[in-house]
XYZ file of C-alpha atoms in Angstrom:
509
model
C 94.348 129.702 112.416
C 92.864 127.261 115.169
C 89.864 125.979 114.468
C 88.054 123.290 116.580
C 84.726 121.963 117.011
C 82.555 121.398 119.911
C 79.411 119.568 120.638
C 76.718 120.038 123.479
C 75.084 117.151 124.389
C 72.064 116.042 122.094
C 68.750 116.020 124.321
C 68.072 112.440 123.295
C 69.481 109.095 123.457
C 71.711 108.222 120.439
C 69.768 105.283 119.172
C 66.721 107.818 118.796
C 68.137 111.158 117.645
C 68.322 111.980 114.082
C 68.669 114.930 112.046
C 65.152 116.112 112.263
C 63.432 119.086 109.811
C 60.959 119.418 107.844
C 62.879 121.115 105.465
C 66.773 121.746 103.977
C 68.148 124.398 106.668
C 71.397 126.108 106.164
C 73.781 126.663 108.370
C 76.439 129.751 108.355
C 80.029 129.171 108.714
C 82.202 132.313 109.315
C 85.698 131.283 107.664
C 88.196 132.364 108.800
C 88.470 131.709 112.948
C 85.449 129.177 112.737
C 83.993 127.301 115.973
C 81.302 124.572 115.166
C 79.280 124.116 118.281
C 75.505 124.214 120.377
C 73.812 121.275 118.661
C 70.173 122.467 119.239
C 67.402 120.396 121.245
C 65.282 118.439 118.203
C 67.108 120.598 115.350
C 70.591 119.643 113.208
C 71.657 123.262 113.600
C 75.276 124.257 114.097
C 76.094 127.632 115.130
C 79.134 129.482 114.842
C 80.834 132.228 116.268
C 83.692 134.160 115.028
C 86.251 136.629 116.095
C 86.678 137.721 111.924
C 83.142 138.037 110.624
C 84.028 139.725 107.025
C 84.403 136.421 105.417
C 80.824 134.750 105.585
C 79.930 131.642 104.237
C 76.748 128.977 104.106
C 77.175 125.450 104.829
C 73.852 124.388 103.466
C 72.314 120.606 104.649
C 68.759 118.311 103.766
C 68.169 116.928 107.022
C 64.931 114.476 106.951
C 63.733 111.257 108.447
C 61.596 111.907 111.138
C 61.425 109.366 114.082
C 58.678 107.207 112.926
C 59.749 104.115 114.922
C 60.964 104.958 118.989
C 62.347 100.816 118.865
C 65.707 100.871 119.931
C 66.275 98.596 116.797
C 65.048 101.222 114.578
C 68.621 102.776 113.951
C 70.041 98.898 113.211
C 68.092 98.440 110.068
C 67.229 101.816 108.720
C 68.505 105.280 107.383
C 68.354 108.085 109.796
C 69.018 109.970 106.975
C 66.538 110.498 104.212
C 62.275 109.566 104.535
C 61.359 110.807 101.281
C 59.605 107.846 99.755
C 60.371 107.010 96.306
C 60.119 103.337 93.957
C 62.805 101.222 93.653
C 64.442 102.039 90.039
C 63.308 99.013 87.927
C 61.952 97.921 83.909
C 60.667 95.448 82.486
C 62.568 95.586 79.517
C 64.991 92.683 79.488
C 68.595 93.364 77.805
C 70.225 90.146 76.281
C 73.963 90.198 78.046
C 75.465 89.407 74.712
C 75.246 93.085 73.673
C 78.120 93.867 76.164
C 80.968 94.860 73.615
C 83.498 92.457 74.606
C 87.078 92.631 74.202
C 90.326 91.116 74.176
C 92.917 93.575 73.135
C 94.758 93.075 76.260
C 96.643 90.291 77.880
C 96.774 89.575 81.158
C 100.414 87.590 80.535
C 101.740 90.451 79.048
C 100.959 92.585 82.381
C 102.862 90.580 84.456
C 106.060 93.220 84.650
C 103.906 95.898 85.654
C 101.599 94.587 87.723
C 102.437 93.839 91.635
C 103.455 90.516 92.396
C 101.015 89.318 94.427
C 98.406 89.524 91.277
C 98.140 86.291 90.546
C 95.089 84.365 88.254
C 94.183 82.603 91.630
C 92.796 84.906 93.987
C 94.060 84.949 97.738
C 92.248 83.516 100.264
C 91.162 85.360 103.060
C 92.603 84.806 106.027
C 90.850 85.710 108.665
C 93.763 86.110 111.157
C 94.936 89.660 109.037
C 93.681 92.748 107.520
C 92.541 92.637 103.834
C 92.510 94.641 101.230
C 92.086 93.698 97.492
C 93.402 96.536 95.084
C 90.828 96.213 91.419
C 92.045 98.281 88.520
C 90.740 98.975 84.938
C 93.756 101.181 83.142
C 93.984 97.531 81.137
C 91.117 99.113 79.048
C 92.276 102.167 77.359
C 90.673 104.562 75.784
C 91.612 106.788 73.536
C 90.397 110.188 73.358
C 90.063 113.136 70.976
C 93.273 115.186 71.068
C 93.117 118.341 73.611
C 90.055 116.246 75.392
C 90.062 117.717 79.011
C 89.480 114.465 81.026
C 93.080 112.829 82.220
C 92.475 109.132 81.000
C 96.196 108.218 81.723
C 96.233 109.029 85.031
C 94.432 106.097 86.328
C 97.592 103.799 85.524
C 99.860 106.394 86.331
C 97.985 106.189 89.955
C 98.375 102.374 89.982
C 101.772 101.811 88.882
C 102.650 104.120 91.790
C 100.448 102.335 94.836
C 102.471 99.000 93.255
C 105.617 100.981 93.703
C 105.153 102.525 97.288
C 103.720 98.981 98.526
C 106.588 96.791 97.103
C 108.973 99.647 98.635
C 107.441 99.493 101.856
C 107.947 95.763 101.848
C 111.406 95.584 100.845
C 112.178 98.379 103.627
C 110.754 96.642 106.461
C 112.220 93.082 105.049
C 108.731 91.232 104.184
C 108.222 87.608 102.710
C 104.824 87.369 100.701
C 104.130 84.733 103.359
C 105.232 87.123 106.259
C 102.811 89.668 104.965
C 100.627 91.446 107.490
C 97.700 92.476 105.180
C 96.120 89.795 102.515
C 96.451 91.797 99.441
C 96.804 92.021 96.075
C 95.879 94.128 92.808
C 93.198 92.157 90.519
C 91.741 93.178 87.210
C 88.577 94.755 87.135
C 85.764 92.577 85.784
C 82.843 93.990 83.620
C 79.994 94.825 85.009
C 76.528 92.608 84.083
C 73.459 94.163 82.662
C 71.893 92.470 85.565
C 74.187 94.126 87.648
C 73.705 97.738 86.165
C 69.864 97.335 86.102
C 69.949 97.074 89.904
C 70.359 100.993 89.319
C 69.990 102.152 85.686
C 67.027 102.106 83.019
C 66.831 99.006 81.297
C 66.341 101.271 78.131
C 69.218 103.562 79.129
C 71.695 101.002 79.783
C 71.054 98.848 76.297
C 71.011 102.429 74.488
C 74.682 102.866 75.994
C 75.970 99.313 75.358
C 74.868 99.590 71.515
C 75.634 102.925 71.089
C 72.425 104.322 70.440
C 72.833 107.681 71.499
C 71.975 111.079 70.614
C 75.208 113.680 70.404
C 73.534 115.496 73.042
C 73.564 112.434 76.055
C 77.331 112.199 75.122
C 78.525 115.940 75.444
C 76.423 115.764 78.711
C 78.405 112.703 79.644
C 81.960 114.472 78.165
C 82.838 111.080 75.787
C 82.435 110.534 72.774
C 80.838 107.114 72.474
C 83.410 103.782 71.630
C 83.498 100.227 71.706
C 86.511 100.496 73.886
C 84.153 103.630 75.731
C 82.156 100.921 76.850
C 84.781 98.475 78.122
C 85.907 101.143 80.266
C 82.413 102.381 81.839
C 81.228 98.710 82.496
C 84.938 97.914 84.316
C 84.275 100.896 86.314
C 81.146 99.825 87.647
C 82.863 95.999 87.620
C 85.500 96.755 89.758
C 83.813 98.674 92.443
C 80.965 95.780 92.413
C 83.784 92.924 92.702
C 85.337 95.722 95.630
C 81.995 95.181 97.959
C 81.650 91.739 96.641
C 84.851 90.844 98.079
C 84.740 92.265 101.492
C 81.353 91.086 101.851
C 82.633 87.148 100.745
C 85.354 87.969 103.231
C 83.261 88.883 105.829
C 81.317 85.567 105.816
C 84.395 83.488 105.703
C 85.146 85.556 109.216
C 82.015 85.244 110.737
C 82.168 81.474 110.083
C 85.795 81.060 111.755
C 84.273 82.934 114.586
C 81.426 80.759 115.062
C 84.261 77.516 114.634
C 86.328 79.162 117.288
C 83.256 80.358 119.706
C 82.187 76.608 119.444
C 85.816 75.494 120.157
C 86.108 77.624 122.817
C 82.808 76.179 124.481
C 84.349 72.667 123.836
C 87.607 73.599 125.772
C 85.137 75.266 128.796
C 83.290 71.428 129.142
C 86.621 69.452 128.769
C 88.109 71.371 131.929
C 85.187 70.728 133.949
C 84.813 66.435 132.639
C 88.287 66.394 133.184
C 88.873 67.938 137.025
C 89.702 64.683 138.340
C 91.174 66.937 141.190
C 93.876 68.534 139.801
C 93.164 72.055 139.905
C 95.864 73.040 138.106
C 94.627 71.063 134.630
C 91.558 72.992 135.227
C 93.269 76.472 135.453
C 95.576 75.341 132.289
C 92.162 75.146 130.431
C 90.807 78.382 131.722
C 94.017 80.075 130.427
C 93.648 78.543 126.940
C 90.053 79.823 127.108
C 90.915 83.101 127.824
C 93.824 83.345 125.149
C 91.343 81.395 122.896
C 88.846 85.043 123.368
C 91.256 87.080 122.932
C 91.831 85.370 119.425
C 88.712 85.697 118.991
C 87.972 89.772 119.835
C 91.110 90.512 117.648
C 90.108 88.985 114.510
C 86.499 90.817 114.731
C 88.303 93.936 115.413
C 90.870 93.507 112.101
C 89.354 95.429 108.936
C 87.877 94.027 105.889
C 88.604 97.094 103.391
C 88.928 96.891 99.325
C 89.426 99.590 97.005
C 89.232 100.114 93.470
C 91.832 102.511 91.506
C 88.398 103.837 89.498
C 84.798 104.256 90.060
C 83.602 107.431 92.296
C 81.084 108.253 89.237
C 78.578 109.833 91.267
C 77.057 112.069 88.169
C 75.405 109.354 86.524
C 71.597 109.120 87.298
C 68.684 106.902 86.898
C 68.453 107.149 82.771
C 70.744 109.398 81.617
C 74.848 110.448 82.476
C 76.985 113.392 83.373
C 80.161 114.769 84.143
C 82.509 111.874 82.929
C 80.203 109.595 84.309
C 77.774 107.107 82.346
C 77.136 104.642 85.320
C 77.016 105.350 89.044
C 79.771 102.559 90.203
C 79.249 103.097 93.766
C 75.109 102.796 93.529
C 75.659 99.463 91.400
C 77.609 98.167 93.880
C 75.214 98.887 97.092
C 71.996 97.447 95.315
C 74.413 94.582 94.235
C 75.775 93.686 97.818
C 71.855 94.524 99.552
C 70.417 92.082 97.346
C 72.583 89.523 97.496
C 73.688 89.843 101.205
C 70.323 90.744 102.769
C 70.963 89.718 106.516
C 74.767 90.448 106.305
C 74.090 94.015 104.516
C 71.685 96.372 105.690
C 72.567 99.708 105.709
C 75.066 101.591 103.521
C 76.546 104.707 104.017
C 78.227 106.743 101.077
C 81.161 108.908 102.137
C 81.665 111.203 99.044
C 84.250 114.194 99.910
C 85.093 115.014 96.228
C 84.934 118.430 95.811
C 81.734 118.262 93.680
C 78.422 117.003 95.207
C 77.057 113.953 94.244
C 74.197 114.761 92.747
C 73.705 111.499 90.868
C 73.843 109.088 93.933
C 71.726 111.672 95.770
C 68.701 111.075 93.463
C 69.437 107.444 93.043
C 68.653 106.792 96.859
C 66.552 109.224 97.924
C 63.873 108.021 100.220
C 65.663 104.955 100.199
C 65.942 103.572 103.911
C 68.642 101.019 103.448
C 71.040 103.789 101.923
C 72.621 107.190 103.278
C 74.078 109.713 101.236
C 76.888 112.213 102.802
C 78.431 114.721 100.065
C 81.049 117.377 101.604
C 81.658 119.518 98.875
C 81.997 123.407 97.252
C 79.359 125.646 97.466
C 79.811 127.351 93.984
C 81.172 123.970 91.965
C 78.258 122.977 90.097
C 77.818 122.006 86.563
C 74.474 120.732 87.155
C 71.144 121.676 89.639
C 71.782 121.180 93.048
C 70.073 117.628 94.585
C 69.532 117.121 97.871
C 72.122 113.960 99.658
C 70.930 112.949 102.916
C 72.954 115.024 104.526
C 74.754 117.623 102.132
C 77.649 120.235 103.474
C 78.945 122.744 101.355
C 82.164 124.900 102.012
C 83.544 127.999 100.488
C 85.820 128.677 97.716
C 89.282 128.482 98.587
C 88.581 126.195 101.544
C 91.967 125.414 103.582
C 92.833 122.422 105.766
C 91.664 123.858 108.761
C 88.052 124.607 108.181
C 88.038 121.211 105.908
C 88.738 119.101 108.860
C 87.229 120.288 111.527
C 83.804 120.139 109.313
C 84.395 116.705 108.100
C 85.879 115.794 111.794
C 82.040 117.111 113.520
C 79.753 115.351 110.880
C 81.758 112.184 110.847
C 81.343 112.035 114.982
C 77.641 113.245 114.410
C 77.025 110.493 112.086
C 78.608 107.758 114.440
C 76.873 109.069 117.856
C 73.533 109.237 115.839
C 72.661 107.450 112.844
C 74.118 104.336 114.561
C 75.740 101.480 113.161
C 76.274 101.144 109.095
C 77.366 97.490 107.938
C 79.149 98.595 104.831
C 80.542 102.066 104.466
C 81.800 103.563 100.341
C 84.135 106.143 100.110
C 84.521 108.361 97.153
C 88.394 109.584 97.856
C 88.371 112.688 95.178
C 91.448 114.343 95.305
C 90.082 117.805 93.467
C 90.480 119.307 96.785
C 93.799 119.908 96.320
C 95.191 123.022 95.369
C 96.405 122.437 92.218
C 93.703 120.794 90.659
C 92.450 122.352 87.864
C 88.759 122.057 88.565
C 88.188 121.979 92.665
C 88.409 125.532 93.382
C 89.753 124.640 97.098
C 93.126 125.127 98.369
C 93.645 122.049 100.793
C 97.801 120.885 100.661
C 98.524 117.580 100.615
C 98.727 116.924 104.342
C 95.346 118.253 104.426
C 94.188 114.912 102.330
C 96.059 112.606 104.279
C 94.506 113.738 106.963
C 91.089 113.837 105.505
C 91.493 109.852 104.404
C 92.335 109.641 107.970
C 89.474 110.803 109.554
C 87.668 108.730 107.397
C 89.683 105.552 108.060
C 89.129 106.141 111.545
C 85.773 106.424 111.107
C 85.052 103.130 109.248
C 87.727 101.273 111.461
C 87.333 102.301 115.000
C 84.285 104.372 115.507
C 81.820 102.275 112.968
C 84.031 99.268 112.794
C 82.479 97.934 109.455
C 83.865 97.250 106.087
C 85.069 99.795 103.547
C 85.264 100.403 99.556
C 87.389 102.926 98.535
C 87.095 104.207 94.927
C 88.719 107.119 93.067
C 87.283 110.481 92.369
C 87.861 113.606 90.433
C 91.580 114.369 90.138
C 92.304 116.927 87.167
C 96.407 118.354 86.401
C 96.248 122.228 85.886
C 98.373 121.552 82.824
C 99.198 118.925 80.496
C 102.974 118.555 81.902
C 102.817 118.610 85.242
C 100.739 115.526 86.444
C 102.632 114.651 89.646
C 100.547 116.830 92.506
C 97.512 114.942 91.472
C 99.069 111.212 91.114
C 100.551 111.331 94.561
C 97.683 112.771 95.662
C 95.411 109.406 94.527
C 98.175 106.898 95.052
C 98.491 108.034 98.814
C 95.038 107.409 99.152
C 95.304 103.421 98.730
C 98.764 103.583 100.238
C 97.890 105.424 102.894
C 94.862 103.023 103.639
C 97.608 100.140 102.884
C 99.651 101.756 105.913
C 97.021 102.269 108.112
C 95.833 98.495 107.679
C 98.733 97.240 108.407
C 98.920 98.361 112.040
C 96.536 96.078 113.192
C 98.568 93.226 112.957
C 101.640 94.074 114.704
């Protein structure tokens, strides 16, 4: 089946055109033979038209944030997405760190024959002349769950033993020295998250209930757990390692903007020095100019090369303000945004959440709604919930047994709606789920595996050459139909970070 999507042009300028209702609309998508096109005047509405029209479907969408502010600027510093109004999540009940269960069962020596070699106890430098892209992991805390328990705890170093494999591979294939490498990375240990850092997002009282493990059996079947010391290692290095994720392209990202501003100023100098030093000789002065000129070109490609990170965890979208869901106690990806917005508040400004796991995310949803500073896109199945629906900034739903075709040319038409009108993001989180594919046990969508390459794609082209900004990449759902046969699902996560690992490293060639 071909499928494409078209556009009309929107009857405003970009920096002033959002996705104005007054209320959720839905939209209908007639699957199979679907055409996305005619973006109304003043309304997000896509209509369709079909040459099969037996198999109907409803994309359904909250569309808010009416244009309260016609400054071009507008768009720079706030969400197009969401105006509902709501209080910043805080207490003022203070949480002594010490009641983090700490642990030291495992040995960071003793992981040095499966971990990649570039994980060293020093971090790398950045250097601002390549792509980067940190790896964090948290299999180091394990877990160990009721027999017959449902959730696939071993996958996650299953899934990183594999990315270590298909990098070092790649290297030795193409010939590579560490020093040679095109991309700065390397696979770090995920810290714990801080109370402080949890509280940017979570009850005060919810959080210190969970560290201490005073909870009712109800709040842990809603979570799927059962609560453990080691239960709590793993939830806070989830949120850790996502938080250390932004941290680090953000701490990157400063160290590049202050070589830029070395090399503009160096660049300036070399400008005066031809003109002091004429003398004459026209020819010094065009040797100067031509140093200039290859001194900005330096300059364009570094700001061009990507600062991503990833984290082989997190993507726990189904935890909310005060309580948990859905194998998720803490929202990772929340934790980090507040984290990163309050410590980085003229370098971060607006965040946008990519989450295309085949569930909504209906915890991150509520956690920023209203907020202006963060935008919430969920892509997900229309008849997958566990839970009531919330309303994401902008929420698309797609039918059971959704192929490649419709997926991506729905994901292709928002993506290039959010880049021609919400307008530029600084820091852009992307919850990879892989319970898309068709044999997960859970998604209830048939997309093949070339379907989710292309998918991470879309969305690394999105982040690297339409938005240009920094990205976090964290896991998502990923469930094996059976106990035996894990391997659909583990190459389906490990190609993620590979795949991003590949993609990376064309920008330095």
């Amino acid at each position: 089946t071909n499928v494409a999507a078209t556009a009309a042009p929107c009857s405003r300028t970009v920096t002033r055109i959002s996705f104005i209702t007054s209320r959720p609309r839905s939209i209908t998508v007639r699957h199979k033979n679907t055409v996305l096109a005619a973006i109304q005047k003043r309304y997000t509405t896509v209509r369709t038209m079909a040459t099969n029209r037996s198999n109907v479907h409803t994309i359904t969408f909250s569309q808010q944030a009416k244009i309260r502010n016609s400054s071009a600027l507008y768009y720079s510093k706030k969400s197009i997405l969401s105006t509902t109004t709501t209080a910043m999540y805080s207490s003022s009940t203070t949480i002594d760190d010490t009641s983090i269960v700490e642990s030291n069962d495992h040995d960071e020596s003793s992981l040095s024959n499966t971990i990649h070699p570039k994980a060293k106890s020093s971090q790398l430098l950045h250097d601002p002349s390549k792509p980067y892209f940190p790896i964090y992991y948290n299999d180091v805390y394990e877990v160990i769950l009721p027999k017959g328990h449902r959730f696939p705890m071993e996958k996650y170093r299953k899934v990183r033993k594999q990315i270590q494999q298909l990098i070092v591979q790649s290297e030795e294939e193409e010939g590579k020295e560490d020093e040679e490498n095109v991309i700065v990375n390397e696979f770090r240990i995920s810290p714990l998250a801080t109370v402080e850092q949890l509280t940017t997002t979570h009850s005060s009282e919810y959080v210190n209930r969970f560290l201490t493990g005073d909870q009712t059996e109800s709040e842990q079947r809603n979570v799927g757990f059962p609560w453990s010391p080691s239960g709590v290692n793993r939830a806070l290095s989830s949120v850790g390692g996502t938080v250390a994720a932004a941290l680090a392209v953000c701490d990157a990202l400063v160290v590049r903007q202050g070589e830029q501003r070395k090399q503009k100023e160096e660049s300036t100098t070399i400008q005066h020095t031809a003109v002091k030093d004429d003398g004459g000789d026209g020819n010094k002065i065009l040797t100067n100019a031509q140093h200039q000129q290859h001194h900005q070109q330096q300059i364009q490609q570094r700001e061009e090369l990507p600062i991503w990170s990833a984290h082989v965890a997190g993507g726990t979208h189904h935890a909310f303000y005060d309580y948990g869901e859905g194998f998720c106690v803490f929202s990772d990806i929340a934790v980090a945004a507040n984290v990163i917005l309050q410590k980085y508040p003229t370098l971060i400004q607006r965040v946008l959440i990519v989450d295309l796991d085949v569930h909504q995310g209906n915890g991150n949803a509520v956690l920023f709604q209203g907020r202006q500073d963060v935008s919430t896109f969920s892509m997900h199945c229309s008849a997958n919930y566990f839970s009531p629906k919330e309303e994401s900034d902008l929420d698309v739903e797609l039918p059971v047994d959704c192929t490649d075709e419709t997926y991506l040319v729905t994901l292709r038409h928002w993506l290039n709606r959010i880049n021609k009108e919400a307008g530029n993001f600084d820091i852009i989180f992307f919850q990879a789920g892989v319970d898309i594919l068709e044999e997960d046990r859970l998604g209830r969508f048939n997309l093949s595996h070339e379907g989710i390459a292309k998918r991470n794609e879309l969305v690394f082209d999105f982040a690297a050459k339409q938005q240009k900004v920094p990205l976090v990449i964290t896991m998502g759902g990923g469930y094996p139909k059976n106990g035996t046969d894990w391997k659909p699902i583990i190459d389906a996560h490990a190609h993620v970070y590979y795949q991003a690992y590949q993609y990376l490293s064309q920008f330095n060639h």
